[in-house]
Short mmCIF file of N, CA and C in Angstrom, two decimals:
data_model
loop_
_atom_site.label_atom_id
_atom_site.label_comp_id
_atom_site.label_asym_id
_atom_site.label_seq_id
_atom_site.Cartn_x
_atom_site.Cartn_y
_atom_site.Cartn_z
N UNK H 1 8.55 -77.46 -24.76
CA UNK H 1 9.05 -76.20 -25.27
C UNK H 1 10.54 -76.26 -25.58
N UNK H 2 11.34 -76.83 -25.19
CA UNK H 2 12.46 -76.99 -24.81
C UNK H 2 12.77 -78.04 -26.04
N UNK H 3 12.46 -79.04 -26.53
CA UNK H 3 12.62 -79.54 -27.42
C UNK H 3 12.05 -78.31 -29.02
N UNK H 4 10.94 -78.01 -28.84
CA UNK H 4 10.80 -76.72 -29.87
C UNK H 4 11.77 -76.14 -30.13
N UNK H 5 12.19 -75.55 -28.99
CA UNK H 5 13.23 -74.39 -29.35
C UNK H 5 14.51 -74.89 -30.25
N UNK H 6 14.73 -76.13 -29.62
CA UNK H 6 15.67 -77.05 -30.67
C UNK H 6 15.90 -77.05 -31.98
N UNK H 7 14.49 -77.30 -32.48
CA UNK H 7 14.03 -77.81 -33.59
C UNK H 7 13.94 -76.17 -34.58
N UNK H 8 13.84 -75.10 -33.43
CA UNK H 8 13.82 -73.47 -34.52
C UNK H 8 15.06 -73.53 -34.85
N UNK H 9 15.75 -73.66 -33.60
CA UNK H 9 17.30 -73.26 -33.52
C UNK H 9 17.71 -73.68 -34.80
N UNK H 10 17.34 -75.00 -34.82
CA UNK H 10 18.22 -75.95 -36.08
C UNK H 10 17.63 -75.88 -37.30
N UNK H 11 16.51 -75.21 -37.75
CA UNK H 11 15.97 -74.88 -38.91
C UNK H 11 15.02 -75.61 -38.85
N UNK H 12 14.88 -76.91 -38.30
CA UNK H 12 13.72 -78.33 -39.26
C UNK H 12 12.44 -77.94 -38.57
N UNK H 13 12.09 -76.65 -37.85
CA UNK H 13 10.52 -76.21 -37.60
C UNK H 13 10.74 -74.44 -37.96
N UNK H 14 9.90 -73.84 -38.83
CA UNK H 14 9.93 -72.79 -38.91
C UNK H 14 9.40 -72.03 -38.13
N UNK H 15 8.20 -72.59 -37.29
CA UNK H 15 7.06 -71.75 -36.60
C UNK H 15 6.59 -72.43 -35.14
N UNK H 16 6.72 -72.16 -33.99
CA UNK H 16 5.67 -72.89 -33.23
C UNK H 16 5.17 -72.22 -32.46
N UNK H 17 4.07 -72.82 -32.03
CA UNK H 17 2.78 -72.02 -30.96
C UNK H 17 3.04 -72.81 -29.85
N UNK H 18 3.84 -72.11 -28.57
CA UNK H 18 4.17 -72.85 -27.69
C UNK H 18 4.22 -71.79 -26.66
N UNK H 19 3.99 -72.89 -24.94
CA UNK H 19 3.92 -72.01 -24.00
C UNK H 19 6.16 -71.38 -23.76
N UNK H 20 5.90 -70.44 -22.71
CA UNK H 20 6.92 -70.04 -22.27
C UNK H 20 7.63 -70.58 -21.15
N UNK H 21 8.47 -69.84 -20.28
CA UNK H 21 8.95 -68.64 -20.43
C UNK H 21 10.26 -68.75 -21.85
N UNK H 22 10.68 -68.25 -22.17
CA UNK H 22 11.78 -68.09 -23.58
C UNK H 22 12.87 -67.96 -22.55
N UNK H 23 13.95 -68.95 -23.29
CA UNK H 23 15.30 -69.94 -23.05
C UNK H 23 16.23 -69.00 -23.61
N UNK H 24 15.96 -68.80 -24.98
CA UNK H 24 17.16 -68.16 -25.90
C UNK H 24 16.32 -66.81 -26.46
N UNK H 25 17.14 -65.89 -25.61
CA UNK H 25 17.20 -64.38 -26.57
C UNK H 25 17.38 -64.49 -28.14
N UNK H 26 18.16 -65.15 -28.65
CA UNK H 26 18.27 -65.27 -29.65
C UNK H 26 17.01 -65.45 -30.99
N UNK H 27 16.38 -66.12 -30.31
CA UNK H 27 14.82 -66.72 -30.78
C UNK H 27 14.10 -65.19 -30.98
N UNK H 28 13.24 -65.43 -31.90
CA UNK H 28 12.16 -64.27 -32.00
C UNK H 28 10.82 -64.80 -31.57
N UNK H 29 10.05 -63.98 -30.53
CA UNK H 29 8.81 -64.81 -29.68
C UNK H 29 8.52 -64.23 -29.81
N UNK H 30 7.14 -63.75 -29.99
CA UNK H 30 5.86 -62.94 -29.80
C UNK H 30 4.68 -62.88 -29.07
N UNK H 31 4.27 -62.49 -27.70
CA UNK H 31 3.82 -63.35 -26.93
C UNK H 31 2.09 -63.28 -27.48
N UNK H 32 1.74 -64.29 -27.61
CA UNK H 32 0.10 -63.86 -28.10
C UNK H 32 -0.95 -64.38 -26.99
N UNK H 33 -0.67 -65.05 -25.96
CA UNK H 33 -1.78 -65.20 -25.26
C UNK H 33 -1.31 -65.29 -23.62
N UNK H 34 -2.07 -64.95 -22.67
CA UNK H 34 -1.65 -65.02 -21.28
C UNK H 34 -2.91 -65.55 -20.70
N UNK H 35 -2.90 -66.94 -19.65
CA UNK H 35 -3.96 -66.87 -19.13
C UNK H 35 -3.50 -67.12 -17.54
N UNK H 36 -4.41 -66.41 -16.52
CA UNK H 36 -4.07 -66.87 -15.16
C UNK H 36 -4.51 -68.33 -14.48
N UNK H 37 -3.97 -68.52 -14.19
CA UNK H 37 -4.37 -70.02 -12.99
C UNK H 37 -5.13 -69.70 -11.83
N UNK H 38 -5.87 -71.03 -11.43
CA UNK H 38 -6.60 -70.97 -10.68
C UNK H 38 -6.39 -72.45 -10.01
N UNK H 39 -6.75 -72.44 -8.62
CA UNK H 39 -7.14 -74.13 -8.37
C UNK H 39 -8.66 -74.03 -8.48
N UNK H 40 -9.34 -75.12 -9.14
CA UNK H 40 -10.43 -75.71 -9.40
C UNK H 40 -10.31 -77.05 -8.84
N UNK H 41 -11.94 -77.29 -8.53
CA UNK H 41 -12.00 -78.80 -7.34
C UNK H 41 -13.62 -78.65 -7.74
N UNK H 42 -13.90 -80.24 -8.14
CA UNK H 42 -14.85 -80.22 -8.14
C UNK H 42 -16.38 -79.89 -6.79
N UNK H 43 -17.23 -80.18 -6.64
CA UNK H 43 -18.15 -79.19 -5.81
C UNK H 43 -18.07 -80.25 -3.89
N UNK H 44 -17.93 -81.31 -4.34
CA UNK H 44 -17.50 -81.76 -3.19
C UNK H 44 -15.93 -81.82 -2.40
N UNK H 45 -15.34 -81.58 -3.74
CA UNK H 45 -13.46 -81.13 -3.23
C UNK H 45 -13.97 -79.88 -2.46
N UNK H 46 -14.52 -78.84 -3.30
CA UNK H 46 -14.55 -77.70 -2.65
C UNK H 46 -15.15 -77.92 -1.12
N UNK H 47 -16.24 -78.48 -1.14
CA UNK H 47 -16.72 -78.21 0.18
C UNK H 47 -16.38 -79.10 1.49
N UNK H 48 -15.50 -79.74 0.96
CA UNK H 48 -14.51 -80.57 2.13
C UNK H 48 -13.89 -79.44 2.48
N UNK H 49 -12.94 -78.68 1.99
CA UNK H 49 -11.96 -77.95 2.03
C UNK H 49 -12.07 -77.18 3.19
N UNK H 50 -13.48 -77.13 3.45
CA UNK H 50 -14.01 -75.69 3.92
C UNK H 50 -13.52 -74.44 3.73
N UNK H 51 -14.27 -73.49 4.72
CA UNK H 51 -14.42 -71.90 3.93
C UNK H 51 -13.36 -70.88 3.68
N UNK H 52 -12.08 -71.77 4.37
CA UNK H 52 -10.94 -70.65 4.01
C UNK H 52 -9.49 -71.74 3.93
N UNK H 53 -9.90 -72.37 2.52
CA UNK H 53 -8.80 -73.33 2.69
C UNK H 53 -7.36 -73.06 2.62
N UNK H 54 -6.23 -73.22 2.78
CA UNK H 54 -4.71 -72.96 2.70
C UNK H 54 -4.19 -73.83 1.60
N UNK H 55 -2.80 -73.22 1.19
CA UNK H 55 -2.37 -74.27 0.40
C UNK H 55 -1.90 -75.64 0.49
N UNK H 56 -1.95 -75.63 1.96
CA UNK H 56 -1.68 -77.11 2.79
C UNK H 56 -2.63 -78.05 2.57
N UNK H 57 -3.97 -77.68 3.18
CA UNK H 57 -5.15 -78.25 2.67
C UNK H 57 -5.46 -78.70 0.82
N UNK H 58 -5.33 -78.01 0.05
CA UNK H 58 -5.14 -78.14 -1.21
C UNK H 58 -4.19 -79.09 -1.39
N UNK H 59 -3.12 -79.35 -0.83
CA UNK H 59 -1.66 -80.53 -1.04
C UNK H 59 -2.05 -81.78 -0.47
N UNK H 60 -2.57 -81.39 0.87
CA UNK H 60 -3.46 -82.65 1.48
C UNK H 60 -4.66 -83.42 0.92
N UNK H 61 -5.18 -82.88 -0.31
CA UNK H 61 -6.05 -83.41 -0.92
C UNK H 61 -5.84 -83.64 -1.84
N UNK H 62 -5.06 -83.77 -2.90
CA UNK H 62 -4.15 -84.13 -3.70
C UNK H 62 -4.16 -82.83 -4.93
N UNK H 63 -2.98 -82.74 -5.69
CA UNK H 63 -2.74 -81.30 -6.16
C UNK H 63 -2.55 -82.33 -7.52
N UNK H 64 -3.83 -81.56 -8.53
CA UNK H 64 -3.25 -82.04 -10.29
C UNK H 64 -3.12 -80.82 -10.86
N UNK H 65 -2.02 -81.04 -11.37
CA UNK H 65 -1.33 -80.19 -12.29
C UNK H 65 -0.38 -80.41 -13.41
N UNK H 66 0.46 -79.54 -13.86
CA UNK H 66 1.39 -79.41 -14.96
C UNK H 66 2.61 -80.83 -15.08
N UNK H 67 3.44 -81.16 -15.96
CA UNK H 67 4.08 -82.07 -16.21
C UNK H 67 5.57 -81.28 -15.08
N UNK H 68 6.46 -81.97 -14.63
CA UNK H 68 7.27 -81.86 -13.81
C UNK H 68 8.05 -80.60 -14.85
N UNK H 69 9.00 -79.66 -14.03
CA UNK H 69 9.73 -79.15 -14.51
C UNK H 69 9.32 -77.67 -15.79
N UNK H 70 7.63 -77.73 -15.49
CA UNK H 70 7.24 -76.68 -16.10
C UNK H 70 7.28 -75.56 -15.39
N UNK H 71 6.91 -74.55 -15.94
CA UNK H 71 7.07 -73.26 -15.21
C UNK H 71 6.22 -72.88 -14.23
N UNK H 72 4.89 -73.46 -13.96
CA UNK H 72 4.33 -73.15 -13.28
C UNK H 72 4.23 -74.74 -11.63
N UNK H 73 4.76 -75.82 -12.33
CA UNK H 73 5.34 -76.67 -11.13
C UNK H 73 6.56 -76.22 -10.77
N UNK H 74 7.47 -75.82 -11.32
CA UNK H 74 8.54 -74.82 -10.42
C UNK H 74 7.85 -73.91 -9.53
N UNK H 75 7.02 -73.02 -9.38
CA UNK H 75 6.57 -72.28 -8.83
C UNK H 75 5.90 -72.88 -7.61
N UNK H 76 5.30 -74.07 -7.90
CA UNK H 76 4.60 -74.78 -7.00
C UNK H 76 5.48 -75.26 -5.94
N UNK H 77 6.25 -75.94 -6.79
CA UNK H 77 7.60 -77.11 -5.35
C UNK H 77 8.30 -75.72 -4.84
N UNK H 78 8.77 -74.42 -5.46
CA UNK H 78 9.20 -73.41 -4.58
C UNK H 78 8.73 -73.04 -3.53
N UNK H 79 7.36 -72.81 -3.95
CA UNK H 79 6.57 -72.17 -2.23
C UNK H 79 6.34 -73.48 -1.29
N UNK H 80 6.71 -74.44 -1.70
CA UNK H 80 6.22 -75.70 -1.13
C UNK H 80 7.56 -75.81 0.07
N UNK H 81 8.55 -75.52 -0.37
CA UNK H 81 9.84 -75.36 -0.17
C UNK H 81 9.69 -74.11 0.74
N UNK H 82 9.51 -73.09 0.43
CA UNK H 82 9.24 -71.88 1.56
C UNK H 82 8.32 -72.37 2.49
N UNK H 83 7.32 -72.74 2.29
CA UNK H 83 6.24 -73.10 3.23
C UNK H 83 6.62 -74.93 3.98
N UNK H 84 7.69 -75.11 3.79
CA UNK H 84 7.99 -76.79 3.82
C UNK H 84 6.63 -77.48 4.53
N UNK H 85 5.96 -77.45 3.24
CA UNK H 85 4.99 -78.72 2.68
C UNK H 85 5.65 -79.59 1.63
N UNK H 86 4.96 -80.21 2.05
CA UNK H 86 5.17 -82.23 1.21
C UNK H 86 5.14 -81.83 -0.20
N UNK H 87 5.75 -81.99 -0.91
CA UNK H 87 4.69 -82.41 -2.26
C UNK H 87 4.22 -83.49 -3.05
N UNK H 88 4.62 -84.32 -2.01
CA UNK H 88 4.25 -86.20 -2.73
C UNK H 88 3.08 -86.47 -3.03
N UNK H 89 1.61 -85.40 -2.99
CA UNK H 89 0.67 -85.55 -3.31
C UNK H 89 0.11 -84.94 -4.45
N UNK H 90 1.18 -84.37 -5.01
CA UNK H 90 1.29 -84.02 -6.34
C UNK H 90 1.08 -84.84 -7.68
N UNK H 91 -0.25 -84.77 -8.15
CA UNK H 91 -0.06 -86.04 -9.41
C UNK H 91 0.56 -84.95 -10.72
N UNK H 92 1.13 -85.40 -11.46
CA UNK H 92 1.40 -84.47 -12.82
C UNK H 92 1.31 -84.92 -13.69
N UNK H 93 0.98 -83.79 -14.73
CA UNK H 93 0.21 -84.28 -16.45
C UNK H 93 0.38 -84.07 -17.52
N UNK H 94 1.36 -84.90 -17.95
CA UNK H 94 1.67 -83.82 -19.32
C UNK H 94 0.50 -83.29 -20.09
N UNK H 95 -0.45 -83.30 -20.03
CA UNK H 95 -1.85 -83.16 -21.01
C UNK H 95 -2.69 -82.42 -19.47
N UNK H 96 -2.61 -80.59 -19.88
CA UNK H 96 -3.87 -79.95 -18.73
C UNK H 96 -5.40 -80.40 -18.87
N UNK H 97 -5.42 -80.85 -20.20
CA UNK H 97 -6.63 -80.86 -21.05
C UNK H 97 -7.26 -82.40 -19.99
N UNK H 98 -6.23 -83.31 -19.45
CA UNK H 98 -6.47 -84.14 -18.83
C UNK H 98 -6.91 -83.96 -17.74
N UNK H 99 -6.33 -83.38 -17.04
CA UNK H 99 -6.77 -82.50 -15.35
C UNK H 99 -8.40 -82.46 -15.33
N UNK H 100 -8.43 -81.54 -16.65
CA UNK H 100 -10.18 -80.87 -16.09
C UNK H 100 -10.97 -82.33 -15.47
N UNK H 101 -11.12 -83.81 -16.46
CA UNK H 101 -11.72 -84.39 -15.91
C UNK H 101 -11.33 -85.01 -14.43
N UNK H 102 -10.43 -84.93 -14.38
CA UNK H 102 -9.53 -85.61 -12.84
C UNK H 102 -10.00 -84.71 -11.76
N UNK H 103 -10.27 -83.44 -12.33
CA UNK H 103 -10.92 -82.57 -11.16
C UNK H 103 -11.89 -82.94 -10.77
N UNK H 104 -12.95 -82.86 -12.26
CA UNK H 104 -14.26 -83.21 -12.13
C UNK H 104 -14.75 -84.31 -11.73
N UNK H 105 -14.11 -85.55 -11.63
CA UNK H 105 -14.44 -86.71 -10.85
C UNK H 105 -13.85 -86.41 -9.79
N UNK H 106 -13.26 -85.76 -9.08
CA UNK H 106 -13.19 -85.60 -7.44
C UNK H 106 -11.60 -85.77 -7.21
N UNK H 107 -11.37 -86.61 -8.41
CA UNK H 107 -9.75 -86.67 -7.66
C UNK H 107 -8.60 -85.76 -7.14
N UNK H 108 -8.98 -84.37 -6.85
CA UNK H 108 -7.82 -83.47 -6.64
C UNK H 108 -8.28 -82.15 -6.60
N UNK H 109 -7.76 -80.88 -6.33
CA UNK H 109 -7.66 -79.90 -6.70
C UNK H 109 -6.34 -79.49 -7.65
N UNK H 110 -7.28 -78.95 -8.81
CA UNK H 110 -6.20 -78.91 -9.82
C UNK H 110 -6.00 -77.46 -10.22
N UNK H 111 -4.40 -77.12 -10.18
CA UNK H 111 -3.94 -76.01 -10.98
C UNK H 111 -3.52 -75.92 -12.38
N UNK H 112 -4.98 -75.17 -12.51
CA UNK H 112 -4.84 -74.87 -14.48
C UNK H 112 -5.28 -73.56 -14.96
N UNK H 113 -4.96 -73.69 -16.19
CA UNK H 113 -5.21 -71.89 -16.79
C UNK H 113 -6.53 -71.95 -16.54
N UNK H 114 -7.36 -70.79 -15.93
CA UNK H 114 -8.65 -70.30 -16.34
C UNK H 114 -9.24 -70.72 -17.63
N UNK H 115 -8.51 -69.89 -18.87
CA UNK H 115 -9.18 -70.19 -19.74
C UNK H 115 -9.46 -71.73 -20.42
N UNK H 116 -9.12 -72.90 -19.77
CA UNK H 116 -9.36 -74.15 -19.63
C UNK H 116 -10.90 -74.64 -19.23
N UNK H 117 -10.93 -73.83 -18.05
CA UNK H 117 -12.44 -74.01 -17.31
C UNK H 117 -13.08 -73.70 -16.96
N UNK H 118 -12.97 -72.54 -17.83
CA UNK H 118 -14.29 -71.06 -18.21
C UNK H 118 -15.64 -72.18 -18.29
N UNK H 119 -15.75 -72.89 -18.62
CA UNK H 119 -17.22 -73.44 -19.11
C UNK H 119 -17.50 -74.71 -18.07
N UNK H 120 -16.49 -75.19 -17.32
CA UNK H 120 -17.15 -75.82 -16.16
C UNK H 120 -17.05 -75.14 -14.77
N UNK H 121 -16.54 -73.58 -15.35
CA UNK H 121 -16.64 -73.36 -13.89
C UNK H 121 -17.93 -72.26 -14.29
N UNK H 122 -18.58 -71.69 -14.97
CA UNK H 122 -19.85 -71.19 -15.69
C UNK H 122 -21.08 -71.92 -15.39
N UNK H 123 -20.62 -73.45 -15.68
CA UNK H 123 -21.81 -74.53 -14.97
C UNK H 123 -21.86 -74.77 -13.79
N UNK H 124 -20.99 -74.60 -12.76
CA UNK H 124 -21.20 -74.83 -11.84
C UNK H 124 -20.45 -76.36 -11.28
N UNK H 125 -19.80 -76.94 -12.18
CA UNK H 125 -19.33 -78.36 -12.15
C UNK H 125 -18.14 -78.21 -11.48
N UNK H 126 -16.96 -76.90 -11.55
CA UNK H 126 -15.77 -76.34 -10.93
C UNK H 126 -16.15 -75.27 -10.15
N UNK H 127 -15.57 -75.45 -9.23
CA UNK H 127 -15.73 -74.00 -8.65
C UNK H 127 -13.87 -73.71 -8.12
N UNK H 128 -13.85 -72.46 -8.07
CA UNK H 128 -12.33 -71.92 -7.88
C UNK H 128 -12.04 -71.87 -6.24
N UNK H 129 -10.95 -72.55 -6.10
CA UNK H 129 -10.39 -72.65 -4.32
C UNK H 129 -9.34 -71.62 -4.17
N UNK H 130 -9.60 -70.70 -3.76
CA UNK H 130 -8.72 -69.43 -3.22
C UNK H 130 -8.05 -70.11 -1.84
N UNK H 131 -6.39 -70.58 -1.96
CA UNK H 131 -5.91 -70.95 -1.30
C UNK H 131 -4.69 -70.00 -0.98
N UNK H 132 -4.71 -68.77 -1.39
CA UNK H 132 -3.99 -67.41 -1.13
C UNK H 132 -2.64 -67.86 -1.65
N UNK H 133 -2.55 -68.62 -2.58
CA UNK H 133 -1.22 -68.57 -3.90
C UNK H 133 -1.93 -69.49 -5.26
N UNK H 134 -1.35 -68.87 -6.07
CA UNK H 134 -1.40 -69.38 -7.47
C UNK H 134 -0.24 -69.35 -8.40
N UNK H 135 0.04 -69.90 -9.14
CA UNK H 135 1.46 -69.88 -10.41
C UNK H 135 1.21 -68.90 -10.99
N UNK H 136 2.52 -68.29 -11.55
CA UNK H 136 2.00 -67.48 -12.24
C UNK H 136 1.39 -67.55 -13.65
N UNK H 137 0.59 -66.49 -14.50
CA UNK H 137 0.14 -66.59 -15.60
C UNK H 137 0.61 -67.33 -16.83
N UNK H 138 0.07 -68.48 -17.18
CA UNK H 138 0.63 -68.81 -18.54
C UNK H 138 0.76 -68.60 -19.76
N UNK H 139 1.96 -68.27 -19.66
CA UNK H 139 1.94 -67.58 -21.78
C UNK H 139 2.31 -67.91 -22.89
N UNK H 140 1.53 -67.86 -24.07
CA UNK H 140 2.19 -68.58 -25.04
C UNK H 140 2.87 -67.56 -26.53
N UNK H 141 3.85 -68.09 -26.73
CA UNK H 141 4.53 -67.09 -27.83
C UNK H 141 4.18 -67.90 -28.99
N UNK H 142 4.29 -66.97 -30.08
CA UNK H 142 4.93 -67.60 -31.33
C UNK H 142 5.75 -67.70 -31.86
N UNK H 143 6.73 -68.79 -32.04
CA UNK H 143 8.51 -68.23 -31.98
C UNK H 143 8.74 -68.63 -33.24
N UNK H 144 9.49 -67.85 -33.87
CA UNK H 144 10.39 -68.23 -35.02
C UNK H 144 11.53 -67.39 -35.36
N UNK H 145 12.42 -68.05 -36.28
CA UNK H 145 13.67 -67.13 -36.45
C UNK H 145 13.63 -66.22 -37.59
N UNK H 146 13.24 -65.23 -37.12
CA UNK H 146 12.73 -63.79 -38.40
C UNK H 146 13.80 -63.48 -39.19
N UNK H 147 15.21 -63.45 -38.98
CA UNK H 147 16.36 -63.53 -39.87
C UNK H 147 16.30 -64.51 -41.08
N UNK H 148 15.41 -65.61 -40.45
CA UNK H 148 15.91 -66.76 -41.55
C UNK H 148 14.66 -67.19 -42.20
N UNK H 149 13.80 -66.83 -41.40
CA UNK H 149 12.41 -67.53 -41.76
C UNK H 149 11.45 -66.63 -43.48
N UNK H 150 10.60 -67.19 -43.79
CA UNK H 150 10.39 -66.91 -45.45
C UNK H 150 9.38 -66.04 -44.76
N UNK H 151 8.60 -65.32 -45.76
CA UNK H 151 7.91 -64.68 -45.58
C UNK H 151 6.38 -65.09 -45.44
N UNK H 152 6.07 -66.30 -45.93
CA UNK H 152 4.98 -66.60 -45.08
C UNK H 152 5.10 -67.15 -44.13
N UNK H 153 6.06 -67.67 -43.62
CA UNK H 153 6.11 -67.94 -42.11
C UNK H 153 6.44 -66.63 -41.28
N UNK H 154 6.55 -65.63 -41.71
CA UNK H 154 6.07 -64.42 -40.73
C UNK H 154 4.82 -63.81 -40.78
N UNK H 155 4.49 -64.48 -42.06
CA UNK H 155 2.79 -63.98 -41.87
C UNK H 155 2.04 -64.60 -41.18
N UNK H 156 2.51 -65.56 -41.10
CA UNK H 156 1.68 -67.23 -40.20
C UNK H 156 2.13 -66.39 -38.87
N UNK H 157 3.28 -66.31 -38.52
CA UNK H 157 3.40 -65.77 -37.05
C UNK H 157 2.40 -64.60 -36.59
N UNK H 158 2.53 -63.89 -37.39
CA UNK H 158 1.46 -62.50 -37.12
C UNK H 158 0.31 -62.92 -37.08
N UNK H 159 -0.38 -64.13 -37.61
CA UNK H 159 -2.06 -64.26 -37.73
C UNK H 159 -2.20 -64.86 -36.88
N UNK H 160 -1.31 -66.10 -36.44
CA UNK H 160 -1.10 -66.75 -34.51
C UNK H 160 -1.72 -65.13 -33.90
N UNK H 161 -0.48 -64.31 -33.90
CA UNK H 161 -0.84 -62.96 -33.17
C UNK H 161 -2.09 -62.86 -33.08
N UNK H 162 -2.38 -62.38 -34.42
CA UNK H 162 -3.95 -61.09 -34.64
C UNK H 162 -5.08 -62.25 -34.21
N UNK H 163 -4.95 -63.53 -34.03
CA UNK H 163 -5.76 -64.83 -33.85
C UNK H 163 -6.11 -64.97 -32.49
N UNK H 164 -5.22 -64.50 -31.68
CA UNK H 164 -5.36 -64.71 -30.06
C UNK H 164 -6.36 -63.76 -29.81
N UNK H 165 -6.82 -64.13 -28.38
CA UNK H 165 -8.15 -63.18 -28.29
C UNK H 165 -7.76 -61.58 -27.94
N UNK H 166 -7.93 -60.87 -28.20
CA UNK H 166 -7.67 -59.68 -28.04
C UNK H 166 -7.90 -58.97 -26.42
N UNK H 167 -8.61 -59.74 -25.82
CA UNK H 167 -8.34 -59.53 -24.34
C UNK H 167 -7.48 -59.83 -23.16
N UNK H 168 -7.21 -60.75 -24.21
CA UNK H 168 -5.88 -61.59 -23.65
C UNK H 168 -4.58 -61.10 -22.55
N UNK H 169 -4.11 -60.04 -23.81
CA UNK H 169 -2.58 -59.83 -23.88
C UNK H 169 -3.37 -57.97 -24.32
N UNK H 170 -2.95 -56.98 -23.31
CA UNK H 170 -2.75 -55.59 -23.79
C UNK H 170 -1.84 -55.35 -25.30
N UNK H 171 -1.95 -54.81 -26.12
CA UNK H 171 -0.66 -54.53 -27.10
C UNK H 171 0.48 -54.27 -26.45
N UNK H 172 0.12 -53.32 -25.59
CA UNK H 172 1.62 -53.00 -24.92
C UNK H 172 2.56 -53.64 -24.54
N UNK H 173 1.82 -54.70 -23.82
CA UNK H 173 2.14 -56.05 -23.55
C UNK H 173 3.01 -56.95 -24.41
N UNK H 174 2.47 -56.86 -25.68
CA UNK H 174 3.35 -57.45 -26.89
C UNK H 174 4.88 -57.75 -27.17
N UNK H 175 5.63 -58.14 -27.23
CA UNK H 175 7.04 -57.85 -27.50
C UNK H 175 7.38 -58.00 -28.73
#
């Protein structure tokens, strides 16, 4: 994201569909999608865990998640830090899309958006570990610089918008 924002700043990208949180006020974002996190573990992660696992237990079994320095591994090494737990059992990914299978072969309990693993956790292949914390919701804007940008690249921004699922994000919600 952080390299994106670069690239608006400086003109040579007109448009991008990228997660948050937003760096520069300056930027015009529009937020079009929010999804919550969950830890997911595949059916034998889960049932090691047993019936009321902690977030200790979840760290002790190894934690896959986000690439270092994202918004929702900040959140993670913070409470890790309040709660002084380890986090050396932390694997990280730049690619979430990678996780799902790392879950699903057993290697970890992994924190990822819901809407990632709506369909293996539907089958029965994930199931969700309520370890009484989660990151917060991930959101993605559509940013561009509306002062400078042409007019179909504000139409492109708006159809990102009207494109996201409509359950997503309340309007109100919108900025």
């Amino acid at each position: 994201s952080v390299e994106h924002e670069q690239l608006i700043r400086a003109d040579d990208v007109d448009l991008a569909i990228i997660s948050g949180p937003l760096r520069n006020p300056n930027l015009d974002a529009e937020l079009i999608a929010r999804s919550a996190y969950a830890w997911v573990a595949s059916t034998n992660v889960a049932n090691s865990l047993g019936p009321s696992p902690t977030l200790s237990h979840v760290l002790a079994a190894t934690a896959i998640t986000h690439a270092r320095k994202t918004q929702a591994v900040t959140a993670l090494e913070a409470k890790c830090v309040a709660l002084n737990l380890s986090t050396d059992r932390i694997v990280h990914s730049s690619s979430l899309a990678a996780c799902v299978p790392m879950a699903l072969d057993g290697m970890g309990v992994a924190l990822l958006p819901l809407d990632l693993v709506q369909t293996d956790l539907a089958s029965g292949r994930l199931s969700v570990i309520d370890c009484g914390w989660t990151a917060p919701p991930l959101e993605f804007f559509a940013w561009c610089n509306r002062t400078r940008a042409p007019n179909f690249v504000l139409r492109a921004a708006d159809m990102a918008s009207d494109a996201a699922i409509p359950s997503r994000i309340e309007k109100t919600d919108r900025q």
